[in-house]
mmCIF file of C-alpha atoms in Angstrom:
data_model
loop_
_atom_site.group_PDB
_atom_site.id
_atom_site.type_symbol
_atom_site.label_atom_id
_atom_site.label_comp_id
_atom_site.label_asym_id
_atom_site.label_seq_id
_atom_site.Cartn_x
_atom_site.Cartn_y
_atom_site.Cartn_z
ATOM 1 C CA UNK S 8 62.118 -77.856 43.911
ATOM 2 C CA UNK S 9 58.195 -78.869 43.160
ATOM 3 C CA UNK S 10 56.952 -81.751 44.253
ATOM 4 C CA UNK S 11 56.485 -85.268 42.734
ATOM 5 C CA UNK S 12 52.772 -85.462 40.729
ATOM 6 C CA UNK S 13 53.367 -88.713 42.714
ATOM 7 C CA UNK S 14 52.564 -87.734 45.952
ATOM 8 C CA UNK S 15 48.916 -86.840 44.609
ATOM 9 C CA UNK S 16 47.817 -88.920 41.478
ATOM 10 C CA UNK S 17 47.067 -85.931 39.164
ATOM 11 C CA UNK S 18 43.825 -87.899 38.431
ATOM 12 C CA UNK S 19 42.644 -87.206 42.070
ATOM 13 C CA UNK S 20 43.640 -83.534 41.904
ATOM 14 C CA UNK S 21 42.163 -82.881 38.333
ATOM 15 C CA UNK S 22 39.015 -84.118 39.790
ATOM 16 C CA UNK S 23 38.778 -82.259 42.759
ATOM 17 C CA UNK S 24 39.267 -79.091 41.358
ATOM 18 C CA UNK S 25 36.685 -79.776 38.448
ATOM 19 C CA UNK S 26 34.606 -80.703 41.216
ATOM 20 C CA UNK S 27 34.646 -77.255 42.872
ATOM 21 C CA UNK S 28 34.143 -75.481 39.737
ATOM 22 C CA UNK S 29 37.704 -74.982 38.116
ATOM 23 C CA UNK S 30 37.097 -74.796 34.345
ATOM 24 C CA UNK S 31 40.547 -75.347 33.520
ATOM 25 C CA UNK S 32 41.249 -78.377 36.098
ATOM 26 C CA UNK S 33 44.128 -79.913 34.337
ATOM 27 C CA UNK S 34 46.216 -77.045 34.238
ATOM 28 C CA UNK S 35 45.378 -75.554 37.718
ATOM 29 C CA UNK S 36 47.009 -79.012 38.607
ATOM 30 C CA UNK S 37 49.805 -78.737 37.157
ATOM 31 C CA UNK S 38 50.987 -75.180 38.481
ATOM 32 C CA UNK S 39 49.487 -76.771 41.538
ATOM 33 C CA UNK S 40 51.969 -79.450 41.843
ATOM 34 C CA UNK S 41 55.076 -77.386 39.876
ATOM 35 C CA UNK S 42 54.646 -74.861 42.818
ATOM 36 C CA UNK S 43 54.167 -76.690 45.921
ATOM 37 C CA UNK S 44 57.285 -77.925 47.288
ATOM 38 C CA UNK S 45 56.377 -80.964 49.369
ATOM 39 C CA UNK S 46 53.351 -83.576 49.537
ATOM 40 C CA UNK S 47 52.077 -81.327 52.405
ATOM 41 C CA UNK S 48 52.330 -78.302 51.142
ATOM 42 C CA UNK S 49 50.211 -79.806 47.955
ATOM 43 C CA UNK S 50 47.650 -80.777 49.712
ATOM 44 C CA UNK S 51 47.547 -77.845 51.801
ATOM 45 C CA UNK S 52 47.387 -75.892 48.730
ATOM 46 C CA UNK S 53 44.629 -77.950 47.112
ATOM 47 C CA UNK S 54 42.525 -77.300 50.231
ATOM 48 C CA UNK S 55 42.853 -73.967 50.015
ATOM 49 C CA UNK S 56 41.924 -73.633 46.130
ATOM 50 C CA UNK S 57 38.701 -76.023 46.114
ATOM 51 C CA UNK S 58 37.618 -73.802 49.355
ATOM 52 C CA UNK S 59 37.618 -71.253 46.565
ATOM 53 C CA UNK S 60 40.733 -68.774 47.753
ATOM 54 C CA UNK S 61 42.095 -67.378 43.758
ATOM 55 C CA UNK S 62 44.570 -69.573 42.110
ATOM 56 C CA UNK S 63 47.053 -66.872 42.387
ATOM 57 C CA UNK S 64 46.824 -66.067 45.791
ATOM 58 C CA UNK S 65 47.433 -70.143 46.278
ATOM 59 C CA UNK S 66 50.510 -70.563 44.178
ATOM 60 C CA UNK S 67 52.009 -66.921 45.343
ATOM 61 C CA UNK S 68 52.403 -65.683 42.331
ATOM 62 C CA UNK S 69 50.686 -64.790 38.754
ATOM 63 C CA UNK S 70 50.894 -64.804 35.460
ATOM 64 C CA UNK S 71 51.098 -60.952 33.636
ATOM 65 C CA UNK S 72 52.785 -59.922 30.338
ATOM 66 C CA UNK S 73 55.352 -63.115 30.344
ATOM 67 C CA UNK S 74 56.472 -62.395 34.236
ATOM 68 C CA UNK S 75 55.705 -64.134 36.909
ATOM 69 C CA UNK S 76 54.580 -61.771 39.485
ATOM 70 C CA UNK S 77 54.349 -61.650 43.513
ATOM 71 C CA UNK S 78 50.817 -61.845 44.760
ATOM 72 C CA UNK S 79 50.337 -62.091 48.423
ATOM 73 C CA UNK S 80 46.592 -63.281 49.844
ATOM 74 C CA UNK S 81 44.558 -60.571 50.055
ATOM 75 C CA UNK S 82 45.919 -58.711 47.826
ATOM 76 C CA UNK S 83 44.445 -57.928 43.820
ATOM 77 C CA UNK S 84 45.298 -60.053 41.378
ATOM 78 C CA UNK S 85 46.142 -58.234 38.226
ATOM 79 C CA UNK S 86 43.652 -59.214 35.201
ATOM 80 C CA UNK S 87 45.232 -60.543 31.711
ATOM 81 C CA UNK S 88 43.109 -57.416 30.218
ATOM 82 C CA UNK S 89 45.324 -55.196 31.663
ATOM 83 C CA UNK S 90 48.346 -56.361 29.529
ATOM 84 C CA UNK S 91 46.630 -54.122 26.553
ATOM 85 C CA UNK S 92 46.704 -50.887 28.429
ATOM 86 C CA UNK S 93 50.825 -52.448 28.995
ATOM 87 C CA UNK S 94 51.207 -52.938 25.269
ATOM 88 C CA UNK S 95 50.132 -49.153 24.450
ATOM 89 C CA UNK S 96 52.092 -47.541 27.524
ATOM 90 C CA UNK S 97 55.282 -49.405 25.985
ATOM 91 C CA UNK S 98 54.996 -47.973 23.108
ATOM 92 C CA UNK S 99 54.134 -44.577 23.633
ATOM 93 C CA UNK S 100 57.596 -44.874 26.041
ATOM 94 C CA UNK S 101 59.453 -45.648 23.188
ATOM 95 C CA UNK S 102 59.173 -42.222 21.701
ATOM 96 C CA UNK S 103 60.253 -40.573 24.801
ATOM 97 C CA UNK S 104 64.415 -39.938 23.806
ATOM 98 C CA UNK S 105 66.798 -40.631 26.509
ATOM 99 C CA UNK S 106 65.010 -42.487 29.698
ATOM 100 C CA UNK S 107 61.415 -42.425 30.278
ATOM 101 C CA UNK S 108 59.908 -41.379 33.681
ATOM 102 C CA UNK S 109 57.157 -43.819 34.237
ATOM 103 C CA UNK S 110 54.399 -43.673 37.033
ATOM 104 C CA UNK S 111 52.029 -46.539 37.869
ATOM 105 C CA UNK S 112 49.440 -45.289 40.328
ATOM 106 C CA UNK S 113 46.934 -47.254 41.974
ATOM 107 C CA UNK S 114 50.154 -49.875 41.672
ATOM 108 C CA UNK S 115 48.758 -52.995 43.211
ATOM 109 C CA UNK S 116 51.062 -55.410 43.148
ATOM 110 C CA UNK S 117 53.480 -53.555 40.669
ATOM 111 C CA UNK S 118 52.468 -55.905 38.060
ATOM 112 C CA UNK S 119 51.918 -53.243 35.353
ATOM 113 C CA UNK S 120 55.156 -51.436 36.653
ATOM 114 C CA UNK S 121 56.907 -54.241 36.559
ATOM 115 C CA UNK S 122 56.036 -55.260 32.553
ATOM 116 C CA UNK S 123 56.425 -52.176 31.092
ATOM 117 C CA UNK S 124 59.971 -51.721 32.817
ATOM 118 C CA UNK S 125 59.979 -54.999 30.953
ATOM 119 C CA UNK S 126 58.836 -53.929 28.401
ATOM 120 C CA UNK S 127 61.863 -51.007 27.660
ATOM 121 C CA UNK S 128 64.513 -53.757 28.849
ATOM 122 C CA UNK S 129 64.558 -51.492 32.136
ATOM 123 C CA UNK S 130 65.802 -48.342 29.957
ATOM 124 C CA UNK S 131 63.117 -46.228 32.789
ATOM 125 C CA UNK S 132 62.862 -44.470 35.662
ATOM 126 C CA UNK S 133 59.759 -46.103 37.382
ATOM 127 C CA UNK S 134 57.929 -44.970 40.083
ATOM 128 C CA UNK S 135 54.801 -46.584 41.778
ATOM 129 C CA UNK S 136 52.368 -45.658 44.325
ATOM 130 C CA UNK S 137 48.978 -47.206 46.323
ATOM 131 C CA UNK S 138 47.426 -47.171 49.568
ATOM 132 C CA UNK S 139 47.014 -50.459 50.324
ATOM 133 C CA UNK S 140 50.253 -51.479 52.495
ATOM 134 C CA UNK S 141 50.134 -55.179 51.320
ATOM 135 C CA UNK S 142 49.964 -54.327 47.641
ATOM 136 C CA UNK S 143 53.007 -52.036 48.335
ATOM 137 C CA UNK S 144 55.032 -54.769 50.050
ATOM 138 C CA UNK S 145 54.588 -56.750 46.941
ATOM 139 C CA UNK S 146 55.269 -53.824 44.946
ATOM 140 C CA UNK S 147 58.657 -53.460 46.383
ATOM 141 C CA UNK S 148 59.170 -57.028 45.744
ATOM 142 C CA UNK S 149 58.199 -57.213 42.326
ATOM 143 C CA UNK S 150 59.989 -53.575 41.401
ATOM 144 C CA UNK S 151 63.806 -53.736 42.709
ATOM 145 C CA UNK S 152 65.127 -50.775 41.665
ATOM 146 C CA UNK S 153 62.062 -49.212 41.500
ATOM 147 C CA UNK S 154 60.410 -46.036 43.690
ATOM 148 C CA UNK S 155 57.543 -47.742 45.832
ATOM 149 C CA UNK S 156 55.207 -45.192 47.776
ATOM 150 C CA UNK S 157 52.307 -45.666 49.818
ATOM 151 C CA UNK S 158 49.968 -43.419 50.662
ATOM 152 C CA UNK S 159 46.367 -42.123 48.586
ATOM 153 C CA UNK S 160 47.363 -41.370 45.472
ATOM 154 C CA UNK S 161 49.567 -38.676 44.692
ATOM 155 C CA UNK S 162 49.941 -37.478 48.091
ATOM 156 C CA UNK S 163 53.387 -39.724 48.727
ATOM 157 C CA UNK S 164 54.720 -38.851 45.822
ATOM 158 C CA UNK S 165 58.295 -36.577 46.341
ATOM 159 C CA UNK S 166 57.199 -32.960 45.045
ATOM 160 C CA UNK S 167 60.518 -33.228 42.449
ATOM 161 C CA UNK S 168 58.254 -35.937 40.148
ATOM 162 C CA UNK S 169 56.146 -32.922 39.152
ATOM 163 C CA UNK S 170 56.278 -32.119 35.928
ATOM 164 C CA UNK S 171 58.917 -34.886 35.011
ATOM 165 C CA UNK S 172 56.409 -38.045 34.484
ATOM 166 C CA UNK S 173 56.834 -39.080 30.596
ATOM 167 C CA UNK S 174 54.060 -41.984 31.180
ATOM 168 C CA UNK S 175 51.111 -42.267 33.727
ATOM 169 C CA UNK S 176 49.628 -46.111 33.649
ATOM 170 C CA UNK S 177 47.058 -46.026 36.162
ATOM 171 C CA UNK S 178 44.017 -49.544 36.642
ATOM 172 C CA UNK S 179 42.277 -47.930 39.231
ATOM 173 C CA UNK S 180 39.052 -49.642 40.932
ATOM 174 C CA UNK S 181 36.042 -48.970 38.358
ATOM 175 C CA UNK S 182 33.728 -51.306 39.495
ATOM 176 C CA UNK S 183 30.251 -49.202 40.310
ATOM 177 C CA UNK S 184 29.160 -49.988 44.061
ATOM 178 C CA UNK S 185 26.041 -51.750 43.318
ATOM 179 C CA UNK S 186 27.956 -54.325 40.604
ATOM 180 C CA UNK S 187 30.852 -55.378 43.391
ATOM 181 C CA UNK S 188 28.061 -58.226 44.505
ATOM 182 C CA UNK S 189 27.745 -59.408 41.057
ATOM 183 C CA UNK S 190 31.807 -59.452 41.041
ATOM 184 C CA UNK S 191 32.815 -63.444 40.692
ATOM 185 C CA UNK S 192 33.176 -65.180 44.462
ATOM 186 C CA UNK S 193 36.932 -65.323 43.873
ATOM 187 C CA UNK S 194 37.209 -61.015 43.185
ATOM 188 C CA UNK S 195 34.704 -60.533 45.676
ATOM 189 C CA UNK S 196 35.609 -62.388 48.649
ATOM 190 C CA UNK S 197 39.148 -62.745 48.530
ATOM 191 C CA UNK S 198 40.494 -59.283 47.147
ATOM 192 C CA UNK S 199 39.586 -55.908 48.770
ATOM 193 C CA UNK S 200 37.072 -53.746 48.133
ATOM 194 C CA UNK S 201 38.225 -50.610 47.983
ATOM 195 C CA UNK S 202 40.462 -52.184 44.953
ATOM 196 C CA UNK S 203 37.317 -53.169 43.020
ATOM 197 C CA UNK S 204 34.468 -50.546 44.315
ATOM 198 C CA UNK S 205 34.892 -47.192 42.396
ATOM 199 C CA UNK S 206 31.760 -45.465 44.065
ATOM 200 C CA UNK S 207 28.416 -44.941 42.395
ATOM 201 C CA UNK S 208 29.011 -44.852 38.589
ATOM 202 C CA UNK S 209 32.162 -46.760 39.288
ATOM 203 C CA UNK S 210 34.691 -43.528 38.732
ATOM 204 C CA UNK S 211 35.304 -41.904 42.079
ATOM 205 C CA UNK S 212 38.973 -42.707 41.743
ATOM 206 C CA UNK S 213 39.376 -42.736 37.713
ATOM 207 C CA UNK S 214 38.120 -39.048 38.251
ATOM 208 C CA UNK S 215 40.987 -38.868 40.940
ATOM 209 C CA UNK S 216 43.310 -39.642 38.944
ATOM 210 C CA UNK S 217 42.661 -37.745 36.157
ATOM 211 C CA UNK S 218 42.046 -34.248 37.950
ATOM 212 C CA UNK S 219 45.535 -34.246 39.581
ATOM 213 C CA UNK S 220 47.428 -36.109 36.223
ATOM 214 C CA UNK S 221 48.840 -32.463 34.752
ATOM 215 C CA UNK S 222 50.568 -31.644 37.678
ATOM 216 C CA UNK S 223 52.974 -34.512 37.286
ATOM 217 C CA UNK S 224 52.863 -34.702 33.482
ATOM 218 C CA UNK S 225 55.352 -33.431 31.497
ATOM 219 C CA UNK S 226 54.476 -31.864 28.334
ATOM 220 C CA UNK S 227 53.480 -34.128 25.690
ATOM 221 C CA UNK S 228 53.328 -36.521 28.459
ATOM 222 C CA UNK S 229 50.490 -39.499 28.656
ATOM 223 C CA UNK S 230 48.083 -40.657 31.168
ATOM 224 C CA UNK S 231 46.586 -44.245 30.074
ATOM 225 C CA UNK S 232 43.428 -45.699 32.251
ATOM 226 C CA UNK S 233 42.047 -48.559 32.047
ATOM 227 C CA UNK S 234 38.162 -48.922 32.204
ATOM 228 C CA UNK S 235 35.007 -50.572 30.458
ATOM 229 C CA UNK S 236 34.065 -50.029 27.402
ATOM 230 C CA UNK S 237 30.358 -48.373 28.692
ATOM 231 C CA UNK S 238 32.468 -46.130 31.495
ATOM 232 C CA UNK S 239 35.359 -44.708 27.949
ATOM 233 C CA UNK S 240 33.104 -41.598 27.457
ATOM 234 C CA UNK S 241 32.735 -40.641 30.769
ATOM 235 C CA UNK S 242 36.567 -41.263 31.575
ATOM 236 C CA UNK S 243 37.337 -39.469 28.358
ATOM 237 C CA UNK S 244 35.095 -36.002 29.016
ATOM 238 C CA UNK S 245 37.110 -36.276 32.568
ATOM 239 C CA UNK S 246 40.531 -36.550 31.027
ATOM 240 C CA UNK S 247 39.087 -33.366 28.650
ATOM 241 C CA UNK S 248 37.871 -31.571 31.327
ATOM 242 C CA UNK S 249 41.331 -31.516 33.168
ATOM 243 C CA UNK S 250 43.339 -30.410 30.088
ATOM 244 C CA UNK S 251 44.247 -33.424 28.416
ATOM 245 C CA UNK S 252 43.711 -34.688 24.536
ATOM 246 C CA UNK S 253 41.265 -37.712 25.008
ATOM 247 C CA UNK S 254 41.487 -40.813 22.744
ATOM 248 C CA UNK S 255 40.178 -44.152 23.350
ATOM 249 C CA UNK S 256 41.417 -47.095 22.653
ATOM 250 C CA UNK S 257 40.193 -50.957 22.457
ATOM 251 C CA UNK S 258 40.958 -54.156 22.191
ATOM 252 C CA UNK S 259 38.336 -56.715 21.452
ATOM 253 C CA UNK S 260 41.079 -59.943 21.607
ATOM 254 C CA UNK S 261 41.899 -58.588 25.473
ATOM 255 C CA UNK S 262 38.080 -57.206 26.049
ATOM 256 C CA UNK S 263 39.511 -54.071 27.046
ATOM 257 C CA UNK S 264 39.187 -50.331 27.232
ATOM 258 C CA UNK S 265 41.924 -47.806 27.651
ATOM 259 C CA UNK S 266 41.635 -43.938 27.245
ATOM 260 C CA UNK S 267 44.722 -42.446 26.871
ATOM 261 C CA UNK S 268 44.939 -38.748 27.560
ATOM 262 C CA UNK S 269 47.968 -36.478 26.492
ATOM 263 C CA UNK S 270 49.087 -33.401 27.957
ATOM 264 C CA UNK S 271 49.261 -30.544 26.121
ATOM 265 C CA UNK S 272 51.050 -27.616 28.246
ATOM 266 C CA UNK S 273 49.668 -24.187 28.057
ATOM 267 C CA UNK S 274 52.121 -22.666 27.293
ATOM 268 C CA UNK S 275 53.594 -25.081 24.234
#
């Protein structure tokens, strides 16, 4: 049960968070006060957003593809961008007969898991894997059902996935090293690094990814990353270079880049 907008004239709360920079004030109030369950908690919660801690990470919870997803503090916050690399992955699943096999690595907080399972009215066998032990504990919140795994990258992963994965969704951290500081205070100070930093050009991990990808595909199978639109070349020469069809796609209405790579066995 949320708590009466009484307890804290909405006025006073709109105000406060304009006042610390909140370009959308009025509605930041009212998840604010739909999500808090006492006059305490409210105001504890307000404290904690105008001290600049992510909206998300204040309510518990965000917003991504419809679903309202587990977010824990500290933890990344998935980006509304993301929900066009979701919108391709669903339907490239689609065309897989029977039940996909879908892998989101570099999970997070299961987020993109958790909408393209969504996505296929849960008609998928989903598996999900990251290194960061919070993200994972909200992974296995968000993705009942699910396989959760943490470790660094594939290495988790049970040796029978191999060759079985129908769908590889991966939004790794692209960010180059010397950008993170330019990253907004909210990203940069309240989410982890190693979930934003991607090394030097900003594809240490993309590359990663990529290399090890056509061990777990199976043929025909598709490995979609997300990245910026100055990083698709780059990503798609690496998704060439370890045996995989490149394409890129875009999305101006989401700003966002995905390159989609499918695997094309040998021996096919």
């Amino acid at each position: 049960m949320s708590v009466s907008s009484s307890s804290l004239p909405s006025a006073e709360i709109v105000a406060r968070l304009r006042a610390a920079g909140c370009v959308f004030a009025e509605d930041e109030a009212e998840l604010l006060v739909s999500t808090a369950a006492t006059a305490d908690a409210l105001a504890a919660m307000l404290e904690r957003r105008v001290a600049g801690e992510p909206l998300e990470h204040v309510l518990g919870w965000a917003s991504f593809c419809g679903l309202r997803v587990h977010v824990e503090p500290g933890v990344f916050v998935p980006r509304p961008r993301t929900e066009f690399l979701i919108d391709r992955a669903v339907a490239l699943a689609r065309e897989v007969p029977g039940r996909p096999v879908v892998l989101d690595m570099c999970c997070g907080t299961g987020a993109m898991g958790a909408a393209v399972a969504a996505g296929l009215a849960g008609r998928v066998e989903l598996h999900a894997a990251d290194l960061d032990p919070a993200a994972v504990r909200c992974a296995r919140r968000n993705l009942p059902g699910a396989h959760v795994y943490r470790g660094d990258l594939y290495d988790p992963l049970p040796p029978s996935l191999r060759g079985r994965v129908d769908v590889l969704i991966t939004s790794p951290p692209y960010v180059p090293s010397e950008s993170v500081a330019l990253l907004p205070p909210e990203a940069r100070l309240h989410e982890p690094r190693f979930a934003l930093d991607g090394g030097e050009d900003g594809l240490d991990v993309v590359r990663r990814v990529i290399a090890a990808a056509p061990i777990w595909l199976t043929p025909g199978g598709r490995l979609l990353v997300e990245t910026s639109q100055n990083q698709a070349a780059t990503t798609a020469e690496a998704v060439s270079s370890a045996g995989l069809l490149p394409r890129i796609a875009t999305s101006p209405e989401y700003d966002a880049t995905t390159v989609i790579g499918t695997f094309i066995h040998p021996a096919s």
